[in-house]
mmCIF file of C-alpha atoms in Angstrom:
data_model
loop_
_atom_site.group_PDB
_atom_site.id
_atom_site.type_symbol
_atom_site.label_atom_id
_atom_site.label_comp_id
_atom_site.label_asym_id
_atom_site.label_seq_id
_atom_site.Cartn_x
_atom_site.Cartn_y
_atom_site.Cartn_z
ATOM 1 C CA UNK A 1171 -260.622 43.089 108.308
ATOM 2 C CA UNK A 1172 -258.523 40.217 107.368
ATOM 3 C CA UNK A 1173 -259.701 37.577 104.931
ATOM 4 C CA UNK A 1174 -257.983 34.195 105.435
ATOM 5 C CA UNK A 1175 -257.637 31.314 103.165
ATOM 6 C CA UNK A 1176 -255.985 28.005 104.056
ATOM 7 C CA UNK A 1177 -254.848 24.938 101.935
ATOM 8 C CA UNK A 1178 -252.633 21.948 102.399
ATOM 9 C CA UNK A 1179 -249.242 21.690 100.779
ATOM 10 C CA UNK A 1180 -248.883 18.417 98.969
ATOM 11 C CA UNK A 1181 -246.462 15.989 100.594
ATOM 12 C CA UNK A 1182 -242.967 15.985 98.978
ATOM 13 C CA UNK A 1183 -240.140 15.204 101.186
ATOM 14 C CA UNK A 1184 -237.635 17.649 99.951
ATOM 15 C CA UNK A 1185 -240.208 20.480 100.333
ATOM 16 C CA UNK A 1186 -241.211 19.525 103.887
ATOM 17 C CA UNK A 1187 -237.424 19.213 104.944
ATOM 18 C CA UNK A 1188 -236.931 22.767 103.638
ATOM 19 C CA UNK A 1189 -239.851 23.959 105.443
ATOM 20 C CA UNK A 1190 -238.740 22.450 108.542
ATOM 21 C CA UNK A 1191 -235.329 23.818 108.253
ATOM 22 C CA UNK A 1192 -237.067 27.301 107.877
ATOM 23 C CA UNK A 1193 -239.291 26.730 110.963
ATOM 24 C CA UNK A 1194 -236.277 25.739 113.017
ATOM 25 C CA UNK A 1195 -234.447 29.038 111.828
ATOM 26 C CA UNK A 1196 -237.609 31.027 112.807
ATOM 27 C CA UNK A 1197 -237.635 29.433 116.201
ATOM 28 C CA UNK A 1198 -233.954 30.314 116.692
ATOM 29 C CA UNK A 1199 -234.760 33.989 115.571
ATOM 30 C CA UNK A 1200 -237.566 33.852 118.283
ATOM 31 C CA UNK A 1201 -235.486 32.386 121.009
ATOM 32 C CA UNK A 1202 -232.731 34.829 120.592
ATOM 33 C CA UNK A 1203 -235.150 37.872 120.567
ATOM 34 C CA UNK A 1204 -236.587 36.594 123.717
ATOM 35 C CA UNK A 1205 -233.336 35.807 125.487
ATOM 36 C CA UNK A 1206 -231.748 39.199 124.484
ATOM 37 C CA UNK A 1207 -234.973 41.477 125.393
ATOM 38 C CA UNK A 1208 -235.252 39.606 128.692
ATOM 39 C CA UNK A 1209 -231.680 39.965 129.644
ATOM 40 C CA UNK A 1210 -231.748 43.716 128.616
ATOM 41 C CA UNK A 1211 -234.926 44.331 130.763
ATOM 42 C CA UNK A 1212 -233.278 42.535 133.764
ATOM 43 C CA UNK A 1213 -230.100 44.557 133.478
ATOM 44 C CA UNK A 1214 -231.677 47.935 132.575
ATOM 45 C CA UNK A 1215 -235.347 47.704 133.744
ATOM 46 C CA UNK A 1216 -236.232 48.931 130.306
ATOM 47 C CA UNK A 1217 -237.453 46.908 127.318
ATOM 48 C CA UNK A 1218 -235.792 46.987 124.017
ATOM 49 C CA UNK A 1219 -237.682 48.852 121.184
ATOM 50 C CA UNK A 1220 -238.775 46.974 118.011
ATOM 51 C CA UNK A 1221 -236.359 49.004 116.049
ATOM 52 C CA UNK A 1222 -233.524 47.903 118.041
ATOM 53 C CA UNK A 1223 -234.658 44.299 118.101
ATOM 54 C CA UNK A 1224 -234.720 44.414 114.223
ATOM 55 C CA UNK A 1225 -231.505 46.307 113.880
ATOM 56 C CA UNK A 1226 -229.533 43.573 115.696
ATOM 57 C CA UNK A 1227 -230.973 40.832 113.524
ATOM 58 C CA UNK A 1228 -229.690 42.096 110.138
ATOM 59 C CA UNK A 1229 -227.953 39.550 108.119
ATOM 60 C CA UNK A 1230 -227.889 36.960 110.860
ATOM 61 C CA UNK A 1231 -230.247 34.146 109.768
ATOM 62 C CA UNK A 1232 -230.885 32.122 106.697
ATOM 63 C CA UNK A 1233 -234.436 33.653 106.292
ATOM 64 C CA UNK A 1234 -235.536 36.581 104.223
ATOM 65 C CA UNK A 1235 -234.960 39.902 106.080
ATOM 66 C CA UNK A 1236 -238.961 40.707 105.946
ATOM 67 C CA UNK A 1237 -239.627 37.224 107.751
ATOM 68 C CA UNK A 1238 -237.166 38.109 110.558
ATOM 69 C CA UNK A 1239 -238.976 41.573 110.873
ATOM 70 C CA UNK A 1240 -242.253 39.781 110.922
ATOM 71 C CA UNK A 1241 -240.897 37.527 113.795
ATOM 72 C CA UNK A 1242 -239.807 40.752 115.852
ATOM 73 C CA UNK A 1243 -243.205 42.300 115.133
ATOM 74 C CA UNK A 1244 -245.010 39.292 116.529
ATOM 75 C CA UNK A 1245 -242.734 39.433 119.552
ATOM 76 C CA UNK A 1246 -243.489 43.091 120.049
ATOM 77 C CA UNK A 1247 -247.187 42.712 119.766
ATOM 78 C CA UNK A 1248 -247.120 39.695 122.182
ATOM 79 C CA UNK A 1249 -245.237 41.758 124.733
ATOM 80 C CA UNK A 1250 -247.682 44.682 124.360
ATOM 81 C CA UNK A 1251 -250.740 42.290 124.904
ATOM 82 C CA UNK A 1252 -249.146 40.841 128.009
ATOM 83 C CA UNK A 1253 -248.354 44.482 129.322
ATOM 84 C CA UNK A 1254 -252.017 45.101 128.933
ATOM 85 C CA UNK A 1255 -253.131 41.885 130.535
ATOM 86 C CA UNK A 1256 -250.803 42.453 133.552
ATOM 87 C CA UNK A 1257 -253.005 45.548 134.544
ATOM 88 C CA UNK A 1258 -255.788 43.020 135.546
ATOM 89 C CA UNK A 1259 -253.892 39.609 135.885
ATOM 90 C CA UNK A 1260 -250.607 39.810 137.538
ATOM 91 C CA UNK A 1261 -250.063 36.070 136.570
ATOM 92 C CA UNK A 1262 -249.661 36.779 133.043
ATOM 93 C CA UNK A 1263 -246.122 36.096 131.828
ATOM 94 C CA UNK A 1264 -244.052 37.701 129.026
ATOM 95 C CA UNK A 1265 -242.752 35.270 126.470
ATOM 96 C CA UNK A 1266 -240.092 33.174 127.964
ATOM 97 C CA UNK A 1267 -240.387 29.361 126.647
ATOM 98 C CA UNK A 1268 -238.031 28.073 124.295
ATOM 99 C CA UNK A 1269 -239.441 27.140 120.791
ATOM 100 C CA UNK A 1270 -238.158 24.211 118.666
ATOM 101 C CA UNK A 1271 -240.405 25.140 115.721
ATOM 102 C CA UNK A 1272 -242.162 28.475 114.891
ATOM 103 C CA UNK A 1273 -244.489 29.495 112.211
ATOM 104 C CA UNK A 1274 -242.906 31.229 109.276
ATOM 105 C CA UNK A 1275 -244.502 34.592 108.744
ATOM 106 C CA UNK A 1276 -244.295 35.986 105.211
ATOM 107 C CA UNK A 1277 -244.613 39.560 104.293
ATOM 108 C CA UNK A 1278 -245.516 40.614 100.754
ATOM 109 C CA UNK A 1279 -241.821 41.484 99.979
ATOM 110 C CA UNK A 1280 -240.552 37.889 101.132
ATOM 111 C CA UNK A 1281 -242.944 35.978 98.522
ATOM 112 C CA UNK A 1282 -243.968 35.931 94.953
ATOM 113 C CA UNK A 1283 -247.267 34.520 94.169
ATOM 114 C CA UNK A 1284 -248.335 33.734 90.632
ATOM 115 C CA UNK A 1285 -251.255 31.607 89.350
ATOM 116 C CA UNK A 1286 -249.323 28.328 89.572
ATOM 117 C CA UNK A 1287 -246.694 28.757 92.226
ATOM 118 C CA UNK A 1288 -245.846 30.569 95.497
ATOM 119 C CA UNK A 1289 -242.151 31.429 95.816
ATOM 120 C CA UNK A 1290 -240.813 31.732 99.263
ATOM 121 C CA UNK A 1291 -237.666 33.750 99.410
ATOM 122 C CA UNK A 1292 -234.893 33.148 101.769
ATOM 123 C CA UNK A 1293 -231.367 34.212 102.077
ATOM 124 C CA UNK A 1294 -228.101 32.342 102.418
ATOM 125 C CA UNK A 1295 -224.923 34.116 103.405
ATOM 126 C CA UNK A 1296 -221.443 33.163 102.348
ATOM 127 C CA UNK A 1297 -220.072 32.432 105.629
ATOM 128 C CA UNK A 1298 -220.837 29.856 108.425
ATOM 129 C CA UNK A 1299 -220.546 30.948 112.117
ATOM 130 C CA UNK A 1300 -217.026 29.492 112.606
ATOM 131 C CA UNK A 1301 -215.754 31.273 109.406
ATOM 132 C CA UNK A 1302 -217.247 34.352 110.637
ATOM 133 C CA UNK A 1303 -215.792 34.321 114.020
ATOM 134 C CA UNK A 1304 -212.328 33.535 112.759
ATOM 135 C CA UNK A 1305 -212.084 35.818 109.742
ATOM 136 C CA UNK A 1306 -210.458 39.171 110.186
ATOM 137 C CA UNK A 1307 -212.754 41.770 108.790
ATOM 138 C CA UNK A 1308 -214.180 45.107 108.766
ATOM 139 C CA UNK A 1309 -217.358 44.923 110.940
ATOM 140 C CA UNK A 1310 -219.081 47.374 108.498
ATOM 141 C CA UNK A 1311 -218.527 45.010 105.644
ATOM 142 C CA UNK A 1312 -221.685 43.408 104.096
ATOM 143 C CA UNK A 1313 -221.565 39.779 103.698
ATOM 144 C CA UNK A 1314 -221.959 38.034 100.296
ATOM 145 C CA UNK A 1315 -225.604 37.068 100.112
ATOM 146 C CA UNK A 1316 -227.288 34.438 97.814
ATOM 147 C CA UNK A 1317 -230.987 34.695 97.141
ATOM 148 C CA UNK A 1318 -232.808 31.372 97.276
ATOM 149 C CA UNK A 1319 -236.403 30.342 96.898
ATOM 150 C CA UNK A 1320 -238.635 27.478 97.805
ATOM 151 C CA UNK A 1321 -241.320 26.829 95.295
ATOM 152 C CA UNK A 1322 -244.684 25.851 96.463
ATOM 153 C CA UNK A 1323 -247.615 24.881 94.218
ATOM 154 C CA UNK A 1324 -250.425 27.340 94.379
ATOM 155 C CA UNK A 1325 -253.637 25.184 95.464
ATOM 156 C CA UNK A 1326 -255.649 28.113 96.666
ATOM 157 C CA UNK A 1327 -259.076 28.260 94.956
ATOM 158 C CA UNK A 1328 -259.413 31.983 95.761
ATOM 159 C CA UNK A 1329 -257.105 34.466 93.954
ATOM 160 C CA UNK A 1330 -254.193 35.524 96.063
ATOM 161 C CA UNK A 1331 -253.104 38.659 94.067
ATOM 162 C CA UNK A 1332 -253.793 41.082 96.951
ATOM 163 C CA UNK A 1333 -252.000 38.722 99.601
ATOM 164 C CA UNK A 1334 -250.004 40.876 101.933
ATOM 165 C CA UNK A 1335 -249.198 38.499 104.593
ATOM 166 C CA UNK A 1336 -249.002 34.744 104.918
ATOM 167 C CA UNK A 1337 -248.058 32.089 107.559
ATOM 168 C CA UNK A 1338 -246.715 28.534 107.139
ATOM 169 C CA UNK A 1339 -247.578 26.453 109.988
#
């Protein structure tokens, strides 16, 4: 059983801009997963596994790796639900629609919760896409990564010590 708590984040312009950027990045993760999985299914008549989806996503987005994995998990769960629904309802469709913003799923490893603040971790890699495409490099090379965080005030009235999963909507 899941226990849920919700609270509003106080309006601060820079904080909302950072969260909006993260939501757009999460939407691009979702859109890329949907596009690649659908094209793979059309060409091979077989769905990509969750492990294959997650392995392609490593060091690609400006989000914490656990957040990207959580988006892939949500896609896999969505696809499994539709597969079950299609046994009785042939009009049920697999995910296909392009999203512009997506809820930010946070696993326990991608956030630090204290009594006063909630720190949301995100990654920033040293290369932009044009630099990455023009740089001659060994493809097994790891990218320089900068760990960044967004600090939110903890306004929850309940203790969040045992929080394992959260979403920013």
